[in-house]
Short mmCIF file of C-alpha atoms in Angstrom, two decimals:
data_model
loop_
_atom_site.label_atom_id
_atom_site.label_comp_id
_atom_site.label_asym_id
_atom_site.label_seq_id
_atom_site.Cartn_x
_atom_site.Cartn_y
_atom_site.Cartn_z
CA UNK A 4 10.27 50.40 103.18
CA UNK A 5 10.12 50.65 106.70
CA UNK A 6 8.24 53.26 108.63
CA UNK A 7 10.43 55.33 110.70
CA UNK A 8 8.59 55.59 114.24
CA UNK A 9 6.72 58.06 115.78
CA UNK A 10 7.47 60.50 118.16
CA UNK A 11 8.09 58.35 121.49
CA UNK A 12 8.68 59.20 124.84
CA UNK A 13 11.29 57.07 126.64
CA UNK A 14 11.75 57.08 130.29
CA UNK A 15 15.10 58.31 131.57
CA UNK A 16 17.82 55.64 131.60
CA UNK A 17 20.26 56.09 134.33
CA UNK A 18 23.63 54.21 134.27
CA UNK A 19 26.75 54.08 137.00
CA UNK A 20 30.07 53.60 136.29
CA UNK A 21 31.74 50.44 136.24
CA UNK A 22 34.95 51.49 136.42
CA UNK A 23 37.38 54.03 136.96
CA UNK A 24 40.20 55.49 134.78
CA UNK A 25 44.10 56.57 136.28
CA UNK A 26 45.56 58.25 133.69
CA UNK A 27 49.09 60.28 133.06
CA UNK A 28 46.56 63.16 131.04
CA UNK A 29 45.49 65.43 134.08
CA UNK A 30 43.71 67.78 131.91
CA UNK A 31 41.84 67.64 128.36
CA UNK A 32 44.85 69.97 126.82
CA UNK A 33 47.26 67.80 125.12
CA UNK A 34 45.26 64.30 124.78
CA UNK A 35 45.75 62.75 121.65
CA UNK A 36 42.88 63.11 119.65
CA UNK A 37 42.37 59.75 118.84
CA UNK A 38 43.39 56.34 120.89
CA UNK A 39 46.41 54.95 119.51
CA UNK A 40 48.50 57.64 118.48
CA UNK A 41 50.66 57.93 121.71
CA UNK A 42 51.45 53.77 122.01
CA UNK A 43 53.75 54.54 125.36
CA UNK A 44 50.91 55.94 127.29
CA UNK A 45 49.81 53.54 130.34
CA UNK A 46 46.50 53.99 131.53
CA UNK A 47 45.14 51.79 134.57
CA UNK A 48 40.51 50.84 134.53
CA UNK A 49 40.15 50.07 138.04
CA UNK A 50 36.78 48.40 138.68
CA UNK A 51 34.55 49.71 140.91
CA UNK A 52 32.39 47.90 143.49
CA UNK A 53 29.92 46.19 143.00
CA UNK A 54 31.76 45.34 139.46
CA UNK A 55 34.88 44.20 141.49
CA UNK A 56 35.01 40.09 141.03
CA UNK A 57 37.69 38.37 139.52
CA UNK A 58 34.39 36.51 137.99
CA UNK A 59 33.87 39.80 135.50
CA UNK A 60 36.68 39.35 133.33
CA UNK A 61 37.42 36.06 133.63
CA UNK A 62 38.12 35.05 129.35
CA UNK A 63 39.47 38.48 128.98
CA UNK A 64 42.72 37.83 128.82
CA UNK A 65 41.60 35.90 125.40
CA UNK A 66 41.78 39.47 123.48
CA UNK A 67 44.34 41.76 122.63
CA UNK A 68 42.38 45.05 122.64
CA UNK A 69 39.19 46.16 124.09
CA UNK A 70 36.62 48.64 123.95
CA UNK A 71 35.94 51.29 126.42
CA UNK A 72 32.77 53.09 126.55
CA UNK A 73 33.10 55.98 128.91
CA UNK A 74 31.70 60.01 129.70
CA UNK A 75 33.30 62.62 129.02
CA UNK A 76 33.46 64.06 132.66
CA UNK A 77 35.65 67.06 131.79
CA UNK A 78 32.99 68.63 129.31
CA UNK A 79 29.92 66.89 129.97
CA UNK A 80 28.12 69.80 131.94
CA UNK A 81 28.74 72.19 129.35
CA UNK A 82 26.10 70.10 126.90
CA UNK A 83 25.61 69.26 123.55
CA UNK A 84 26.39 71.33 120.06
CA UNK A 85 24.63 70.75 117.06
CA UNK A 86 28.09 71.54 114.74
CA UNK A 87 31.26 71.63 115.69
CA UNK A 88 34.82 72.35 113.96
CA UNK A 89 36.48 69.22 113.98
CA UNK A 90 40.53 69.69 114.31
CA UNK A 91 41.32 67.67 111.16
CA UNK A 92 39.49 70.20 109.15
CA UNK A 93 41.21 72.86 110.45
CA UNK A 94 38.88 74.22 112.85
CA UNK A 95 37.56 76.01 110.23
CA UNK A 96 34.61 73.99 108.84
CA UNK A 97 31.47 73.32 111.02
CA UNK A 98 30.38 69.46 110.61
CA UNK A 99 27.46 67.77 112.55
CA UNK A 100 28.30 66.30 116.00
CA UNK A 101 27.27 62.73 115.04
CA UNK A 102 30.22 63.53 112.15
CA UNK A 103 32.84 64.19 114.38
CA UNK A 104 34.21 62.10 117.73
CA UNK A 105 33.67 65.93 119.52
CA UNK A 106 32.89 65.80 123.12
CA UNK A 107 30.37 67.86 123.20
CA UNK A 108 27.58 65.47 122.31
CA UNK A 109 24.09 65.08 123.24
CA UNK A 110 25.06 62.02 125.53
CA UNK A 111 28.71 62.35 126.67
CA UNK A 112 30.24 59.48 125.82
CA UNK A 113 33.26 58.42 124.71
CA UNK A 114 34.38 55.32 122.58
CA UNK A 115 37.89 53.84 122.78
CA UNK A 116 39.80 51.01 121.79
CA UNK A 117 42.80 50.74 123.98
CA UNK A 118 45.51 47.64 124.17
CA UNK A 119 45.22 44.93 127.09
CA UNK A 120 47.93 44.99 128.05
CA UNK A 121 47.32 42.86 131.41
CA UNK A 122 44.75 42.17 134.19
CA UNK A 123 45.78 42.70 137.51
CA UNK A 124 43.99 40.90 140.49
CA UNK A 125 44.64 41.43 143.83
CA UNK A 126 41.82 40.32 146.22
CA UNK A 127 38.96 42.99 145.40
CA UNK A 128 41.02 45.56 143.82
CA UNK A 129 40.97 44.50 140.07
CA UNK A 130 42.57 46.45 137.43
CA UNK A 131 43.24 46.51 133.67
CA UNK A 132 46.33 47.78 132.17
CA UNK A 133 45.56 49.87 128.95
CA UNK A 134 47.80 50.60 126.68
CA UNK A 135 47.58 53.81 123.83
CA UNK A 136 44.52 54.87 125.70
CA UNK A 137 43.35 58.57 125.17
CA UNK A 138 41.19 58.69 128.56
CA UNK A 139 41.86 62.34 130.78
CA UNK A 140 42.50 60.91 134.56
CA UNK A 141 39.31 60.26 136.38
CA UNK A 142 37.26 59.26 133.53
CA UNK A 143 34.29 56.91 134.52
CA UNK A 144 33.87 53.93 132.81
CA UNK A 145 30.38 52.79 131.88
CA UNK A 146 31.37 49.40 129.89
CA UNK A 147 34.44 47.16 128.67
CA UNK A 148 33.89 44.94 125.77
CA UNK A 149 36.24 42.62 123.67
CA UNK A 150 37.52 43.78 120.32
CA UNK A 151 36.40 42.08 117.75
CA UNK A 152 38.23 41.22 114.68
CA UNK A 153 35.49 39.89 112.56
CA UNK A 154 33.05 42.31 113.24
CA UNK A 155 34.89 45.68 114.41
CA UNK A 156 38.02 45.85 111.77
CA UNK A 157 36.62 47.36 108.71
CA UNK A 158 39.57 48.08 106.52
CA UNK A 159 37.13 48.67 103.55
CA UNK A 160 35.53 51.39 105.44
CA UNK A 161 35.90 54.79 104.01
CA UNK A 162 36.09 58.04 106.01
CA UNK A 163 36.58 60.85 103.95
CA UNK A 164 38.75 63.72 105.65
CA UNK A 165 39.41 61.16 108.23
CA UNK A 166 40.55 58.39 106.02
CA UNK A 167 44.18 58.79 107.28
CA UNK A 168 46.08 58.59 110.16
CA UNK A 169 47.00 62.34 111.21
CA UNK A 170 50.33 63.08 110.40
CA UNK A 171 52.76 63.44 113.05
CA UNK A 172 53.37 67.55 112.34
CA UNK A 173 56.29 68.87 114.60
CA UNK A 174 59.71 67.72 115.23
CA UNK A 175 60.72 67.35 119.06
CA UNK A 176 63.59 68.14 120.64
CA UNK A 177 64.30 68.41 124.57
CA UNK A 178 66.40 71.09 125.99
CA UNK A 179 69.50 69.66 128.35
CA UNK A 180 67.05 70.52 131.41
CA UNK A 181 64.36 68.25 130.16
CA UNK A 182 66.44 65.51 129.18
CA UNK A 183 67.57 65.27 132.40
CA UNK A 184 64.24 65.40 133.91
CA UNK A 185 62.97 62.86 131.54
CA UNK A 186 65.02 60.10 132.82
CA UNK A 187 64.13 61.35 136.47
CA UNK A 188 60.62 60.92 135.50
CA UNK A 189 61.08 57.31 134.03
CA UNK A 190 62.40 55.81 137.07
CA UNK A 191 59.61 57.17 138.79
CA UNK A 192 56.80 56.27 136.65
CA UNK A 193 58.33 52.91 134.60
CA UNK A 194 57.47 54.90 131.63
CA UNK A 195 59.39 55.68 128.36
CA UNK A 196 59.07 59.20 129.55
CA UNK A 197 61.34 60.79 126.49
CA UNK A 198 59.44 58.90 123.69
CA UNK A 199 56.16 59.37 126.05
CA UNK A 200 56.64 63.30 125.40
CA UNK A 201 57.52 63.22 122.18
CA UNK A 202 54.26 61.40 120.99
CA UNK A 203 52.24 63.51 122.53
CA UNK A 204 53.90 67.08 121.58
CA UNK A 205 54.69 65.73 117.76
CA UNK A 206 50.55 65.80 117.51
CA UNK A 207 50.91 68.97 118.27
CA UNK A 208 48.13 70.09 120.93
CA UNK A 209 47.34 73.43 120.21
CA UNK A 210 44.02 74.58 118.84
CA UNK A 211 44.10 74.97 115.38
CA UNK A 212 43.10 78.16 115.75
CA UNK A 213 46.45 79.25 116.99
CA UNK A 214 48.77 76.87 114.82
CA UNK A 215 49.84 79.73 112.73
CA UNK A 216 50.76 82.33 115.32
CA UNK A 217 53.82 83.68 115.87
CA UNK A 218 56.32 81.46 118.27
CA UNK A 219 57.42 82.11 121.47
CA UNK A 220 54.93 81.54 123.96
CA UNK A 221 55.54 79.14 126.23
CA UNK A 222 52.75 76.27 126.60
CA UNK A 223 52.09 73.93 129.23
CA UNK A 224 49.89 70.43 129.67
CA UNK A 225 50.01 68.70 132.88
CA UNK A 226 51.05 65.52 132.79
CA UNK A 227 51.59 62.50 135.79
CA UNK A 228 52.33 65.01 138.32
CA UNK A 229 54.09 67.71 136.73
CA UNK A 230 53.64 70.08 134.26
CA UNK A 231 55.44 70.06 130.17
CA UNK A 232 56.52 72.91 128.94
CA UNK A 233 57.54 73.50 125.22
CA UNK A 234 57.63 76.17 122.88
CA UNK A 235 57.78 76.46 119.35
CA UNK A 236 60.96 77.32 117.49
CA UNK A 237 61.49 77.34 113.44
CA UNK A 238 62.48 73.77 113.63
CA UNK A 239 59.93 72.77 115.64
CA UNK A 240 58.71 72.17 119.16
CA UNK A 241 61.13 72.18 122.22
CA UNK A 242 60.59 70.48 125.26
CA UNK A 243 61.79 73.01 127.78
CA UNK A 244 61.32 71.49 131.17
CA UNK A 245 59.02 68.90 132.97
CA UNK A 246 58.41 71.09 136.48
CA UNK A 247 57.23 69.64 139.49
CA UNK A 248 56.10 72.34 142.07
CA UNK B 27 53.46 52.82 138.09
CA UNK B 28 49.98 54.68 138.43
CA UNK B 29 48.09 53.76 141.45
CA UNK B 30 44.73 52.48 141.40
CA UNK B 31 42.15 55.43 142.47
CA UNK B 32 40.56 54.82 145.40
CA UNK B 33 36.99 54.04 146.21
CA UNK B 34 34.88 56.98 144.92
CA UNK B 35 31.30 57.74 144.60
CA UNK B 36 29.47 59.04 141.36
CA UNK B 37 26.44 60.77 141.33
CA UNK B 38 24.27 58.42 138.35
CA UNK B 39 24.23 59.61 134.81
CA UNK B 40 21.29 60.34 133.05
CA UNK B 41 20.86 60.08 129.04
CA UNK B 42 18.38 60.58 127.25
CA UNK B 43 17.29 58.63 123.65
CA UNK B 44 18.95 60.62 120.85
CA UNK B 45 16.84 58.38 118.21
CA UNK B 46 15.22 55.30 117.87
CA UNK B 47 15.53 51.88 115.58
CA UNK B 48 12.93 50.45 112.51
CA UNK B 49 14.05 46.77 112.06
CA UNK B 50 12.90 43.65 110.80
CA UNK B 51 13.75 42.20 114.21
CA UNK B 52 10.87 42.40 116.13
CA UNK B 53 12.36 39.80 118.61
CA UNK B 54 15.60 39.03 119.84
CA UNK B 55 15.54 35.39 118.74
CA UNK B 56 16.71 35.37 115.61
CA UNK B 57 19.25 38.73 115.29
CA UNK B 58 22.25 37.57 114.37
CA UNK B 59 24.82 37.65 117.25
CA UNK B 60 26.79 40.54 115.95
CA UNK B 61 26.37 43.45 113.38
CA UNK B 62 27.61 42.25 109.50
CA UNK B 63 26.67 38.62 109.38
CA UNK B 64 23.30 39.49 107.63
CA UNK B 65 24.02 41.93 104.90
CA UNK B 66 20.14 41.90 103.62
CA UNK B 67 19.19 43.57 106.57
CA UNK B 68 18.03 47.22 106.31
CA UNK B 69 17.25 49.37 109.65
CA UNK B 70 16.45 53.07 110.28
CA UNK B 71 17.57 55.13 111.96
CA UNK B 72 15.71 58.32 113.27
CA UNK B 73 16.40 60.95 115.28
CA UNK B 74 14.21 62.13 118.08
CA UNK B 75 13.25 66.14 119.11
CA UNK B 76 15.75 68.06 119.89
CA UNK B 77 18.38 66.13 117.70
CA UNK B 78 15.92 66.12 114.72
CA UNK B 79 17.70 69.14 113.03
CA UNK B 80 19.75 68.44 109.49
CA UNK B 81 22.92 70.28 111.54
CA UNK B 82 23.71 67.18 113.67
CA UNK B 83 24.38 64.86 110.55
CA UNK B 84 26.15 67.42 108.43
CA UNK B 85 29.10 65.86 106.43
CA UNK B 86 28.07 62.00 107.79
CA UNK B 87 27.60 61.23 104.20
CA UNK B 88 31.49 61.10 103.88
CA UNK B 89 31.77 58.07 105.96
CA UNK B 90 30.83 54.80 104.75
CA UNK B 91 30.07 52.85 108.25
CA UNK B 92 29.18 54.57 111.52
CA UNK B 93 29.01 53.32 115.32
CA UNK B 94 25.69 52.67 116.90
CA UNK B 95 25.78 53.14 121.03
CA UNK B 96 22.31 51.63 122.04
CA UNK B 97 20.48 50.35 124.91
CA UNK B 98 19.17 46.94 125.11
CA UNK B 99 15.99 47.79 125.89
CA UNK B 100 14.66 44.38 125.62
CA UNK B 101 16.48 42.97 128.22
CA UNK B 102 17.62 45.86 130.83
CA UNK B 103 15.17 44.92 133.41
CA UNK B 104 16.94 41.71 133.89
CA UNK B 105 19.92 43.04 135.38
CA UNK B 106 23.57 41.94 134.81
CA UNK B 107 25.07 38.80 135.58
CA UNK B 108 28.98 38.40 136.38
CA UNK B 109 29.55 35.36 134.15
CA UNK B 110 27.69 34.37 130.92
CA UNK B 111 27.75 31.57 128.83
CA UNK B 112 28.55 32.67 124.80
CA UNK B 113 27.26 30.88 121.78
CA UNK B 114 30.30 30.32 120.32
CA UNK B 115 31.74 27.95 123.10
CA UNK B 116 28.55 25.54 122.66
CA UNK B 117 27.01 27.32 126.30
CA UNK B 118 29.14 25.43 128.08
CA UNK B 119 31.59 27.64 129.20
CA UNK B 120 31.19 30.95 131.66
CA UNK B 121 33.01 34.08 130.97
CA UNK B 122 32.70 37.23 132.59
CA UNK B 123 30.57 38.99 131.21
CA UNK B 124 32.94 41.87 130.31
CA UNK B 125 34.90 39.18 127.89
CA UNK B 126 31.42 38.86 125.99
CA UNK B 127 29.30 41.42 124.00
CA UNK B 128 25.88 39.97 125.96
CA UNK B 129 23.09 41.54 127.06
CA UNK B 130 23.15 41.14 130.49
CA UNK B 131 25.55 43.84 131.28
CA UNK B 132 26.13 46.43 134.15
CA UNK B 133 25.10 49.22 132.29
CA UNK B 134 22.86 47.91 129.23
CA UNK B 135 24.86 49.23 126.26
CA UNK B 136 25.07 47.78 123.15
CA UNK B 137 27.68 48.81 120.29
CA UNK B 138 27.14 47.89 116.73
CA UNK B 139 28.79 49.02 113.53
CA UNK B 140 26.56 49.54 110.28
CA UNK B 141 26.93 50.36 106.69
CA UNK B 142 25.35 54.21 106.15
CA UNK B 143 23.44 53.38 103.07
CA UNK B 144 21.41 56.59 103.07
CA UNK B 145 20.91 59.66 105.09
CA UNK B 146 17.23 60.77 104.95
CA UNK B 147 16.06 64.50 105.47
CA UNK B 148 12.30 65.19 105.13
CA UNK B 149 11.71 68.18 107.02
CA UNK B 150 12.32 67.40 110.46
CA UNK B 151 12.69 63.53 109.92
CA UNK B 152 15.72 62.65 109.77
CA UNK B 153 16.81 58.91 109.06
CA UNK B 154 19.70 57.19 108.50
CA UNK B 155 19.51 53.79 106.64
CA UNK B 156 21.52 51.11 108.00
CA UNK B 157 22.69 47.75 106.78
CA UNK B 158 23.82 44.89 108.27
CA UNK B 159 22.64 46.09 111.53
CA UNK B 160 22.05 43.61 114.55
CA UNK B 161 19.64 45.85 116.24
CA UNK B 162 15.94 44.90 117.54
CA UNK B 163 13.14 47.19 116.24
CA UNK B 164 12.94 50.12 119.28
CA UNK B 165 15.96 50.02 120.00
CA UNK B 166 16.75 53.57 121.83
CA UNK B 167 20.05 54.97 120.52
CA UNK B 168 22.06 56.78 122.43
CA UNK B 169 24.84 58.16 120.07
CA UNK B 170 26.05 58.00 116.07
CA UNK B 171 30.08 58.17 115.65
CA UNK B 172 31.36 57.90 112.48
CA UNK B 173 33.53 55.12 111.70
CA UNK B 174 37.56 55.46 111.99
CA UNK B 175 39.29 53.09 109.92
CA UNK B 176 42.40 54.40 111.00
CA UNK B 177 41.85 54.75 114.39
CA UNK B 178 39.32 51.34 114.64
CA UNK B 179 40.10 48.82 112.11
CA UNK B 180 42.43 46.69 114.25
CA UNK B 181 43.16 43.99 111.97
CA UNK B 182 46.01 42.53 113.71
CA UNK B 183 43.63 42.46 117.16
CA UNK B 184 43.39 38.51 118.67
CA UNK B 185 40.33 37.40 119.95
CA UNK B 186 41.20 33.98 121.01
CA UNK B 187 37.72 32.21 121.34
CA UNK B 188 36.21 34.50 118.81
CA UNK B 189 38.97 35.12 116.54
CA UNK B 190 36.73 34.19 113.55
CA UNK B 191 33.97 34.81 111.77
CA UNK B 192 31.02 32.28 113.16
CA UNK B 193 30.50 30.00 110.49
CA UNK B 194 27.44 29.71 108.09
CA UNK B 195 26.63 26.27 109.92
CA UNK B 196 23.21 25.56 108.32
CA UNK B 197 22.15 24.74 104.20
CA UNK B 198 19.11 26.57 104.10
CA UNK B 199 16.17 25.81 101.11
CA UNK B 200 12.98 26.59 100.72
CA UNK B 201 9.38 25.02 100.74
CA UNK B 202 7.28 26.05 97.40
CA UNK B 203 4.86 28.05 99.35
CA UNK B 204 7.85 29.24 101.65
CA UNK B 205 9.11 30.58 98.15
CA UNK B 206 5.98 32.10 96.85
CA UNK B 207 5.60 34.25 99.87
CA UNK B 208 9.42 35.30 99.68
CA UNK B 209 8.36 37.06 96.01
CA UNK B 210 5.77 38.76 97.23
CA UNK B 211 6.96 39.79 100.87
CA UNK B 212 9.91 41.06 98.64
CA UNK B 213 8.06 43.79 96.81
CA UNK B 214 6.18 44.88 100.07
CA UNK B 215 9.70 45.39 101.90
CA UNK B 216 12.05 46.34 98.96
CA UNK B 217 14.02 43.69 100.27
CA UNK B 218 15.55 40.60 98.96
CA UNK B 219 13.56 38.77 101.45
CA UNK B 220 15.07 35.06 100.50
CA UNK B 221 18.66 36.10 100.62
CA UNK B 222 17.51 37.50 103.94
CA UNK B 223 15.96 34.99 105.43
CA UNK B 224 18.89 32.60 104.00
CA UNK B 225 21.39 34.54 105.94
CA UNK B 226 19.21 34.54 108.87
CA UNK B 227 19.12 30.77 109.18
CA UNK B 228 22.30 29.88 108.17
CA UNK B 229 23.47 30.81 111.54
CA UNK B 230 21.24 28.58 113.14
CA UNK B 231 19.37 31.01 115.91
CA UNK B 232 18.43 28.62 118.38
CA UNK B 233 20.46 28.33 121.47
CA UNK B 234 23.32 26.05 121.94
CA UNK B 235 21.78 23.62 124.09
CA UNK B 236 19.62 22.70 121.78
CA UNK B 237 21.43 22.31 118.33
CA UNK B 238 21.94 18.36 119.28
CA UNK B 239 18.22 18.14 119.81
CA UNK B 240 15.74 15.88 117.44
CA UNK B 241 14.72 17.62 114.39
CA UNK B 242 10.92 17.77 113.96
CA UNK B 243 10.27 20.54 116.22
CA UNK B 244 8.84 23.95 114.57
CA UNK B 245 10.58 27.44 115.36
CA UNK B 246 9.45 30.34 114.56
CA UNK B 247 10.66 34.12 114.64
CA UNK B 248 8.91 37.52 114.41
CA UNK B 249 10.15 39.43 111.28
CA UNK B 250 9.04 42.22 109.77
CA UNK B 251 5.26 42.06 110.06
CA UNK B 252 5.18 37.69 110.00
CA UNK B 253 6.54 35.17 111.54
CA UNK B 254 9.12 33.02 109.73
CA UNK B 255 9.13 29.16 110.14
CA UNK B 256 11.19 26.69 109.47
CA UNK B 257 12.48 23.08 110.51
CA UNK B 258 15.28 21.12 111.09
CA UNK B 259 15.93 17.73 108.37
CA UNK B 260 18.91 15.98 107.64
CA UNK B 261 20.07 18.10 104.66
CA UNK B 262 19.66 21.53 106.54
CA UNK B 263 17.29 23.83 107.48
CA UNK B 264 13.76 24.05 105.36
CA UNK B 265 11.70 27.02 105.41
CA UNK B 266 8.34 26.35 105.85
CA UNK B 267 6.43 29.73 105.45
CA UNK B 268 6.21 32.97 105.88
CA UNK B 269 2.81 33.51 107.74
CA UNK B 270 1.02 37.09 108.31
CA UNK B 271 -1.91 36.29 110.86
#
């Protein structure tokens, strides 16, 4: 067997960000909880300098999906937890961090496999369309690597409470306000706007904590530049408005 | 259509080891050239002060492969390069270096998936037994996610260049003392040291640019506490010995 090591001592490792995230999610309420759930989100990984040469991702094009290795900026001052209550479980049952995806890790980083959708070159401003990415506006990006077929899709692999994809809970219907703003919002952001909000609210973003309280309140998530607002009814969630102010 | 942020700065990002590798690799010539290829392969995994607490790893045991964010320590004093040259074109070719999984990378992170075979807990040493991992012995982890399958198992993903798995390219067989020392460097390890070694050499380690080279020449590669060596002959690849010194 092998030994495991001793107690070492490693010397700081400091990293910079390669990259920069835009993102429709302004704020950590209401991001899916997993990449790939919400397929009509567009998010845009603009490299930074000196990472900035055409030269970087030259082959890229070559893969369908990549990885994104980034830090969770949002949370990442407010440290590490040895246990946390992972969503899927209800928020009820404590489970170590390295069990869970939770942000609040001992290094904040983030792992993501988003769609390519294409690579955008103009002079030094080099960007990569991502498609079904689950990264909060402003995210830093410390690395980009190519999915993997061979190596990375495991369909064997077994994941116990997490074996399945979460179901999609809530119906979601859109006032007449909100319909109407929807396709004002689509011209403006070439974005399926009404089947953008309905994959994100049919997750259903609230803490679990408060999925069984009574309905009525009014919740918001802000979102491209203006804010969703829904509520819960006894058929399920209704988009009230999408208010720009 | 989401602009591209501007220019910003980023104060640096520190992160600290969260635990540290046991391998057979004791060199990066010779580790297979990505996680899976070499089933035989056992590493540990364990975790460093503060993470050392049986908290952190709680409910782990339910997943069957985890995610391995690493440093490559072995190399991260070299720096990144914008274009690299992969194995699996022959070396011939230059990619950027974000359409590759190399070394040589902005920010030296590495990403590996592994089988969870065991989790250890003696006291405050915590291990997790990996197989099929790619990753050099010291290897400073940075973070353990637990593998998705529904979230990260992409099968229908295209990879163009490296759409499939690297074939086993060499026959491998064994000199009689080469197989003597297999049996006993087998009971030492609790490994099935010729399957091992097999797998090992069946990818043919040495670089591209020199797989059209005469045979005759000796290699030889660190592993566990001996070096492994072996030539090339017409039929293959013949293991010479396995030599403690």
């Amino acid at each position: 067997m092998l030994e495991p090591k001793p107690e070492i001592t490693y010397s700081d490792l400091i990293f910079n960000p390669i990259g920069i995230i835009s993102s429709p999610y302004k704020e950590k309420f209401g991001i899916p909880r997993q990449p790939g759930l919400v397929t009509e989100a567009q998010a845009t990984l603009t490299l930074l300098p000196p990472y900035n040469q055409p030269e970087t991702v030259r082959g890229l094009e070559q893969f369908s999906h990549v990885w994104v290795i980034f830090v969770f900026h949002a949370t990442h001052d407010q440290g590490w937890k040895p246990t946390v209550r992972p969503p899927r479980l209800g928020g009820n049952a404590r489970l170590g961090v390295f069990a869970t995806r939770s942000t609040f890790r001992p290094n904040p980083l983030g792992l993501s496999v988003a769609k390519l959708s294409a690579i955008q070159v103009q002079g030094r401003t080099i960007s990569l369309v991502l498609t079904g990415a689950d990264l909060l506006d402003g995210t830093p990006v410390l690395d980009i690597k190519p999915y993997l077929p061979y190596a990375d899709a495991l369909s064997q692999a077994s994941a116990g409470f997490a074996q399945e994809t979460p179901p999609a809970m809530q119906a979601v219907s859109f006032s007449a306000l909100a319909s109407a703003q929807c396709e004002q919002q689509q011209a403006r952001w070439q974005t399926n706007m009404r089947r953008l909000v309905e994959q994100i609210l049919s997750q259903d973003p609230r803490p679990s904590y408060q999925q069984g309280q009574p309905q009525g309140r009014v919740y918001a998530m802000r979102l491209y530049d203006f804010d969703l607002r829904w509520h819960y009814t006894p058929a399920g969630i209704e988009v009230l408005e999408l208010s720009s102010n």
